[in-house]
């Protein structure tokens, strides 16, 4: 079956612009997670959805970051007024709450 | 705040060697610990998951152990192969922090033919 998919795979933008990153979880998975991975680092938690609601958004670094999951399936991570420090790989994962999180290939964001 | 550390940061070995990757965590109140593999430009693949009540898990040539009280886990890879070359990440799930995973920085493994 299909795994977690993320689009775009790569995104180059200019400082100050707005970007949206999309995640399609595995069908039927109720839990969805966003992580951010900087070069040479492990992934860092951003936000976790259970169904449509954000169960834990404590990892979002500031109010320029926002994520939605309106129908409990696809999620969009939105970044306003991008900064160079936002450059990273943004990883999405989904789970059916049975323990293992299944990760997508990530979106590589570069802010110039 | 939970902190996860992995040693070594990088490791290069000849094919056929047995090797051990180390992971330590500061808060022993974990729900489970997971080892992932990450290939360049790819997402993460789960290798082994150990519940907090378990001591070890095995899958093929991989064996992961957990000593929760001392905050340590090891990933043992037997008879390494060039195809094992990747970054290996350790992650813990806190029992008190919902479902988030806290990751180490990873060990970059190169197995030379």
mmCIF file of C-alpha atoms in Angstrom:
data_model
loop_
_atom_site.group_PDB
_atom_site.id
_atom_site.type_symbol
_atom_site.label_atom_id
_atom_site.label_comp_id
_atom_site.label_asym_id
_atom_site.label_seq_id
_atom_site.Cartn_x
_atom_site.Cartn_y
_atom_site.Cartn_z
ATOM 1 C CA UNK A 1 0.000 0.000 0.000
ATOM 2 C CA UNK A 2 0.965 3.627 -0.323
ATOM 3 C CA UNK A 3 3.114 5.139 2.369
ATOM 4 C CA UNK A 4 3.231 8.690 3.655
ATOM 5 C CA UNK A 5 3.712 11.168 0.829
ATOM 6 C CA UNK A 6 4.881 14.760 1.020
ATOM 7 C CA UNK A 7 4.788 17.529 -1.540
ATOM 8 C CA UNK A 8 6.727 19.297 -2.811
ATOM 9 C CA UNK A 9 9.880 17.247 -2.414
ATOM 10 C CA UNK A 10 11.945 20.425 -2.687
ATOM 11 C CA UNK A 11 11.009 24.052 -2.190
ATOM 12 C CA UNK A 12 13.191 27.103 -2.734
ATOM 13 C CA UNK A 13 11.810 30.424 -1.603
ATOM 14 C CA UNK A 14 12.985 33.900 -0.750
ATOM 15 C CA UNK A 15 13.223 35.360 2.717
ATOM 16 C CA UNK A 16 9.923 36.843 3.759
ATOM 17 C CA UNK A 17 7.740 34.669 1.537
ATOM 18 C CA UNK A 18 4.921 32.335 2.628
ATOM 19 C CA UNK A 19 5.169 28.567 2.024
ATOM 20 C CA UNK A 20 2.861 25.600 2.421
ATOM 21 C CA UNK A 21 4.046 22.027 2.809
ATOM 22 C CA UNK A 22 1.642 19.146 2.326
ATOM 23 C CA UNK A 23 1.482 15.713 3.917
ATOM 24 C CA UNK A 24 -0.706 12.783 2.838
ATOM 25 C CA UNK A 25 -0.722 10.185 5.627
ATOM 26 C CA UNK A 26 -1.306 6.483 5.299
ATOM 27 C CA UNK A 27 -5.012 5.883 4.787
ATOM 28 C CA UNK A 28 -6.801 5.261 8.055
ATOM 29 C CA UNK A 29 -4.066 6.651 10.292
ATOM 30 C CA UNK A 30 -5.613 8.989 12.825
ATOM 31 C CA UNK A 31 -2.372 10.404 14.223
ATOM 32 C CA UNK A 32 -0.154 12.736 12.182
ATOM 33 C CA UNK A 33 3.126 14.361 13.188
ATOM 34 C CA UNK A 34 5.391 17.055 11.794
ATOM 35 C CA UNK A 35 9.130 17.160 12.548
ATOM 36 C CA UNK A 36 11.930 19.400 11.330
ATOM 37 C CA UNK A 37 15.429 18.113 10.634
ATOM 38 C CA UNK A 38 18.374 20.462 10.233
ATOM 39 C CA UNK A 39 21.571 19.293 8.540
ATOM 40 C CA UNK A 40 23.488 16.844 10.702
ATOM 41 C CA UNK A 41 20.809 16.789 13.380
ATOM 42 C CA UNK A 42 18.062 14.436 14.395
ATOM 43 C CA UNK A 43 14.435 15.377 13.693
ATOM 44 C CA UNK A 44 12.796 17.776 16.153
ATOM 45 C CA UNK A 45 9.117 17.552 16.981
ATOM 46 C CA UNK A 46 6.853 20.358 15.796
ATOM 47 C CA UNK A 47 3.193 19.335 16.141
ATOM 48 C CA UNK A 48 0.985 16.272 16.561
ATOM 49 C CA UNK A 49 -2.598 15.828 15.352
ATOM 50 C CA UNK A 50 -5.104 13.312 16.604
ATOM 51 C CA UNK A 51 -7.863 13.427 14.013
ATOM 52 C CA UNK A 52 -8.570 17.032 13.082
ATOM 53 C CA UNK A 53 -7.284 18.622 16.261
ATOM 54 C CA UNK A 54 -3.756 19.543 17.280
ATOM 55 C CA UNK A 55 -3.146 17.433 20.379
ATOM 56 C CA UNK A 56 0.313 18.922 20.987
ATOM 57 C CA UNK A 57 1.700 21.990 19.208
ATOM 58 C CA UNK A 58 4.385 22.781 21.761
ATOM 59 C CA UNK A 59 7.189 22.158 19.273
ATOM 60 C CA UNK A 60 6.233 24.963 16.894
ATOM 61 C CA UNK A 61 9.115 27.453 17.210
ATOM 62 C CA UNK A 62 7.045 30.652 16.940
ATOM 63 C CA UNK A 63 3.780 32.051 15.611
ATOM 64 C CA UNK A 64 5.035 32.121 12.014
ATOM 65 C CA UNK A 65 4.439 28.365 11.963
ATOM 66 C CA UNK A 66 0.948 26.932 11.733
ATOM 67 C CA UNK A 67 -0.490 23.569 10.703
ATOM 68 C CA UNK A 68 -3.965 22.335 9.861
ATOM 69 C CA UNK A 69 -5.664 19.025 9.241
ATOM 70 C CA UNK A 70 -9.259 20.040 8.469
ATOM 71 C CA UNK A 71 -10.672 16.644 7.497
ATOM 72 C CA UNK A 72 -8.474 14.431 9.637
ATOM 73 C CA UNK A 73 -6.409 13.200 6.721
ATOM 74 C CA UNK A 74 -4.164 15.536 4.691
ATOM 75 C CA UNK A 75 -2.216 18.106 6.684
ATOM 76 C CA UNK A 76 -0.604 21.369 5.610
ATOM 77 C CA UNK A 77 2.260 23.033 7.443
ATOM 78 C CA UNK A 78 2.271 26.771 6.812
ATOM 79 C CA UNK A 79 5.225 29.075 7.367
ATOM 80 C CA UNK A 80 4.783 32.840 7.155
ATOM 81 C CA UNK A 81 7.523 35.404 6.577
ATOM 82 C CA UNK A 82 10.139 32.719 6.050
ATOM 83 C CA UNK A 83 13.626 33.242 7.427
ATOM 84 C CA UNK A 84 16.916 31.663 6.360
ATOM 85 C CA UNK A 85 16.954 29.738 9.619
ATOM 86 C CA UNK A 86 13.782 27.921 8.532
ATOM 87 C CA UNK A 87 15.815 26.019 5.930
ATOM 88 C CA UNK A 88 15.594 22.336 6.830
ATOM 89 C CA UNK A 89 13.933 19.071 5.887
ATOM 90 C CA UNK A 90 10.347 18.954 7.105
ATOM 91 C CA UNK A 91 9.248 15.397 7.861
ATOM 92 C CA UNK A 92 5.728 14.130 8.262
ATOM 93 C CA UNK A 93 4.783 10.853 9.942
ATOM 94 C CA UNK A 94 1.521 9.051 10.567
ATOM 95 C CA UNK A 95 0.427 6.334 12.940
ATOM 96 C CA UNK A 96 -2.599 4.247 13.774
ATOM 97 C CA UNK A 97 -1.599 4.703 17.418
ATOM 98 C CA UNK A 98 -0.207 1.200 17.579
ATOM 99 C CA UNK A 99 3.286 2.574 18.344
ATOM 100 C CA UNK A 100 5.295 2.861 15.138
ATOM 101 C CA UNK A 101 5.317 6.169 13.292
ATOM 102 C CA UNK A 102 5.702 5.853 9.517
ATOM 103 C CA UNK A 103 7.685 8.679 7.976
ATOM 104 C CA UNK A 104 7.414 10.328 4.597
ATOM 105 C CA UNK A 105 10.448 11.291 2.455
ATOM 106 C CA UNK A 106 10.350 14.895 3.610
ATOM 107 C CA UNK A 107 10.230 18.318 1.985
ATOM 108 C CA UNK A 108 13.578 20.072 1.648
ATOM 109 C CA UNK A 109 12.995 23.775 2.218
ATOM 110 C CA UNK A 110 15.653 26.297 1.277
ATOM 111 C CA UNK A 111 15.107 29.939 2.149
ATOM 112 C CA UNK A 112 17.426 32.275 0.244
ATOM 113 C CA UNK B 1 13.571 18.077 29.182
ATOM 114 C CA UNK B 2 14.547 14.771 27.589
ATOM 115 C CA UNK B 3 17.908 14.724 25.810
ATOM 116 C CA UNK B 4 19.082 11.873 23.598
ATOM 117 C CA UNK B 5 22.744 11.403 22.709
ATOM 118 C CA UNK B 6 24.245 9.007 20.210
ATOM 119 C CA UNK B 7 27.833 7.850 20.119
ATOM 120 C CA UNK B 8 29.780 7.702 17.872
ATOM 121 C CA UNK B 9 28.662 10.433 15.487
ATOM 122 C CA UNK B 10 30.267 8.566 12.596
ATOM 123 C CA UNK B 11 31.670 5.096 12.130
ATOM 124 C CA UNK B 12 33.499 3.461 9.226
ATOM 125 C CA UNK B 13 34.080 -0.297 9.241
ATOM 126 C CA UNK B 14 35.108 -3.013 6.778
ATOM 127 C CA UNK B 15 32.458 -5.377 5.521
ATOM 128 C CA UNK B 16 31.772 -8.339 7.792
ATOM 129 C CA UNK B 17 32.469 -6.631 11.096
ATOM 130 C CA UNK B 18 30.093 -6.757 14.016
ATOM 131 C CA UNK B 19 29.405 -3.311 15.432
ATOM 132 C CA UNK B 20 27.595 -1.518 18.237
ATOM 133 C CA UNK B 21 25.872 1.858 18.131
ATOM 134 C CA UNK B 22 25.120 3.589 21.414
ATOM 135 C CA UNK B 23 22.222 5.743 22.539
ATOM 136 C CA UNK B 24 21.709 7.391 25.923
ATOM 137 C CA UNK B 25 18.802 9.413 27.283
ATOM 138 C CA UNK B 26 18.543 11.636 30.339
ATOM 139 C CA UNK B 27 14.985 10.929 31.525
ATOM 140 C CA UNK B 28 14.360 7.237 32.180
ATOM 141 C CA UNK B 29 10.562 7.686 32.271
ATOM 142 C CA UNK B 30 10.140 6.556 28.683
ATOM 143 C CA UNK B 31 7.255 4.689 27.078
ATOM 144 C CA UNK B 32 9.363 3.046 24.381
ATOM 145 C CA UNK B 33 12.554 3.430 22.376
ATOM 146 C CA UNK B 34 12.894 3.060 18.652
ATOM 147 C CA UNK B 35 15.807 2.693 16.254
ATOM 148 C CA UNK B 36 15.433 4.135 12.759
ATOM 149 C CA UNK B 37 17.507 4.046 9.616
ATOM 150 C CA UNK B 38 17.772 7.069 7.326
ATOM 151 C CA UNK B 39 19.256 6.896 3.844
ATOM 152 C CA UNK B 40 20.463 10.100 2.154
ATOM 153 C CA UNK B 41 17.561 12.137 0.853
ATOM 154 C CA UNK B 42 15.033 9.695 2.250
ATOM 155 C CA UNK B 43 12.657 9.490 5.184
ATOM 156 C CA UNK B 44 13.085 7.315 8.234
ATOM 157 C CA UNK B 45 12.560 3.556 8.299
ATOM 158 C CA UNK B 46 11.744 1.935 11.630
ATOM 159 C CA UNK B 47 14.095 -0.933 12.456
ATOM 160 C CA UNK B 48 13.250 -1.991 16.003
ATOM 161 C CA UNK B 49 10.927 -0.789 18.746
ATOM 162 C CA UNK B 50 11.490 -1.743 22.388
ATOM 163 C CA UNK B 51 8.769 -1.186 24.962
ATOM 164 C CA UNK B 52 9.898 0.169 28.318
ATOM 165 C CA UNK B 53 9.148 -3.203 29.927
ATOM 166 C CA UNK B 54 11.341 -5.105 27.445
ATOM 167 C CA UNK B 55 15.091 -5.678 27.516
ATOM 168 C CA UNK B 56 15.767 -6.361 23.851
ATOM 169 C CA UNK B 57 14.361 -6.892 20.382
ATOM 170 C CA UNK B 58 15.846 -8.752 17.435
ATOM 171 C CA UNK B 59 15.257 -8.579 13.704
ATOM 172 C CA UNK B 60 17.554 -10.526 11.431
ATOM 173 C CA UNK B 61 21.117 -9.270 11.930
ATOM 174 C CA UNK B 62 19.946 -6.459 14.206
ATOM 175 C CA UNK B 63 19.609 -6.635 17.976
ATOM 176 C CA UNK B 64 18.608 -3.702 20.149
ATOM 177 C CA UNK B 65 18.876 -3.706 23.916
ATOM 178 C CA UNK B 66 17.391 -1.349 26.475
ATOM 179 C CA UNK B 67 18.560 -0.589 30.009
ATOM 180 C CA UNK B 68 15.907 1.862 31.055
ATOM 181 C CA UNK B 69 17.215 2.500 34.570
ATOM 182 C CA UNK B 70 20.620 3.588 33.285
ATOM 183 C CA UNK B 71 19.177 5.439 30.295
ATOM 184 C CA UNK B 72 20.964 3.437 27.638
ATOM 185 C CA UNK B 73 20.266 1.461 24.500
ATOM 186 C CA UNK B 74 22.544 -0.261 22.046
ATOM 187 C CA UNK B 75 21.994 -1.381 18.476
ATOM 188 C CA UNK B 76 24.107 -4.360 17.513
ATOM 189 C CA UNK B 77 24.617 -5.093 13.827
ATOM 190 C CA UNK B 78 26.083 -8.483 12.995
ATOM 191 C CA UNK B 79 28.148 -9.246 9.903
ATOM 192 C CA UNK B 80 27.826 -5.741 8.483
ATOM 193 C CA UNK B 81 27.277 -5.248 4.735
ATOM 194 C CA UNK B 82 27.782 -2.242 2.447
ATOM 195 C CA UNK B 83 23.994 -2.000 2.192
ATOM 196 C CA UNK B 84 23.911 -1.203 5.916
ATOM 197 C CA UNK B 85 25.539 2.158 5.192
ATOM 198 C CA UNK B 86 23.124 4.839 6.402
ATOM 199 C CA UNK B 87 22.445 7.108 9.362
ATOM 200 C CA UNK B 88 20.994 5.339 12.384
ATOM 201 C CA UNK B 89 18.745 7.349 14.682
ATOM 202 C CA UNK B 90 17.591 6.515 18.176
ATOM 203 C CA UNK B 91 14.305 8.006 19.416
ATOM 204 C CA UNK B 92 12.431 7.823 22.698
ATOM 205 C CA UNK B 93 8.746 8.296 23.342
ATOM 206 C CA UNK B 94 7.950 9.828 26.704
ATOM 207 C CA UNK B 95 5.176 8.295 28.710
ATOM 208 C CA UNK B 96 4.157 11.742 29.932
ATOM 209 C CA UNK B 97 4.474 13.775 26.760
ATOM 210 C CA UNK B 98 2.007 12.165 24.421
ATOM 211 C CA UNK B 99 3.184 10.667 21.214
ATOM 212 C CA UNK B 100 6.117 12.878 20.301
ATOM 213 C CA UNK B 101 9.476 11.261 19.624
ATOM 214 C CA UNK B 102 12.720 12.800 20.873
ATOM 215 C CA UNK B 103 15.603 11.914 18.577
ATOM 216 C CA UNK B 104 19.347 11.714 18.957
ATOM 217 C CA UNK B 105 21.602 13.278 16.351
ATOM 218 C CA UNK B 106 22.332 9.953 14.715
ATOM 219 C CA UNK B 107 25.336 7.794 13.896
ATOM 220 C CA UNK B 108 26.484 7.889 10.282
ATOM 221 C CA UNK B 109 27.640 4.375 9.390
ATOM 222 C CA UNK B 110 29.782 3.495 6.394
ATOM 223 C CA UNK B 111 30.495 -0.161 5.637
ATOM 224 C CA UNK B 112 33.334 -0.516 3.144
ATOM 225 C CA UNK B 113 33.431 -3.447 0.728
#
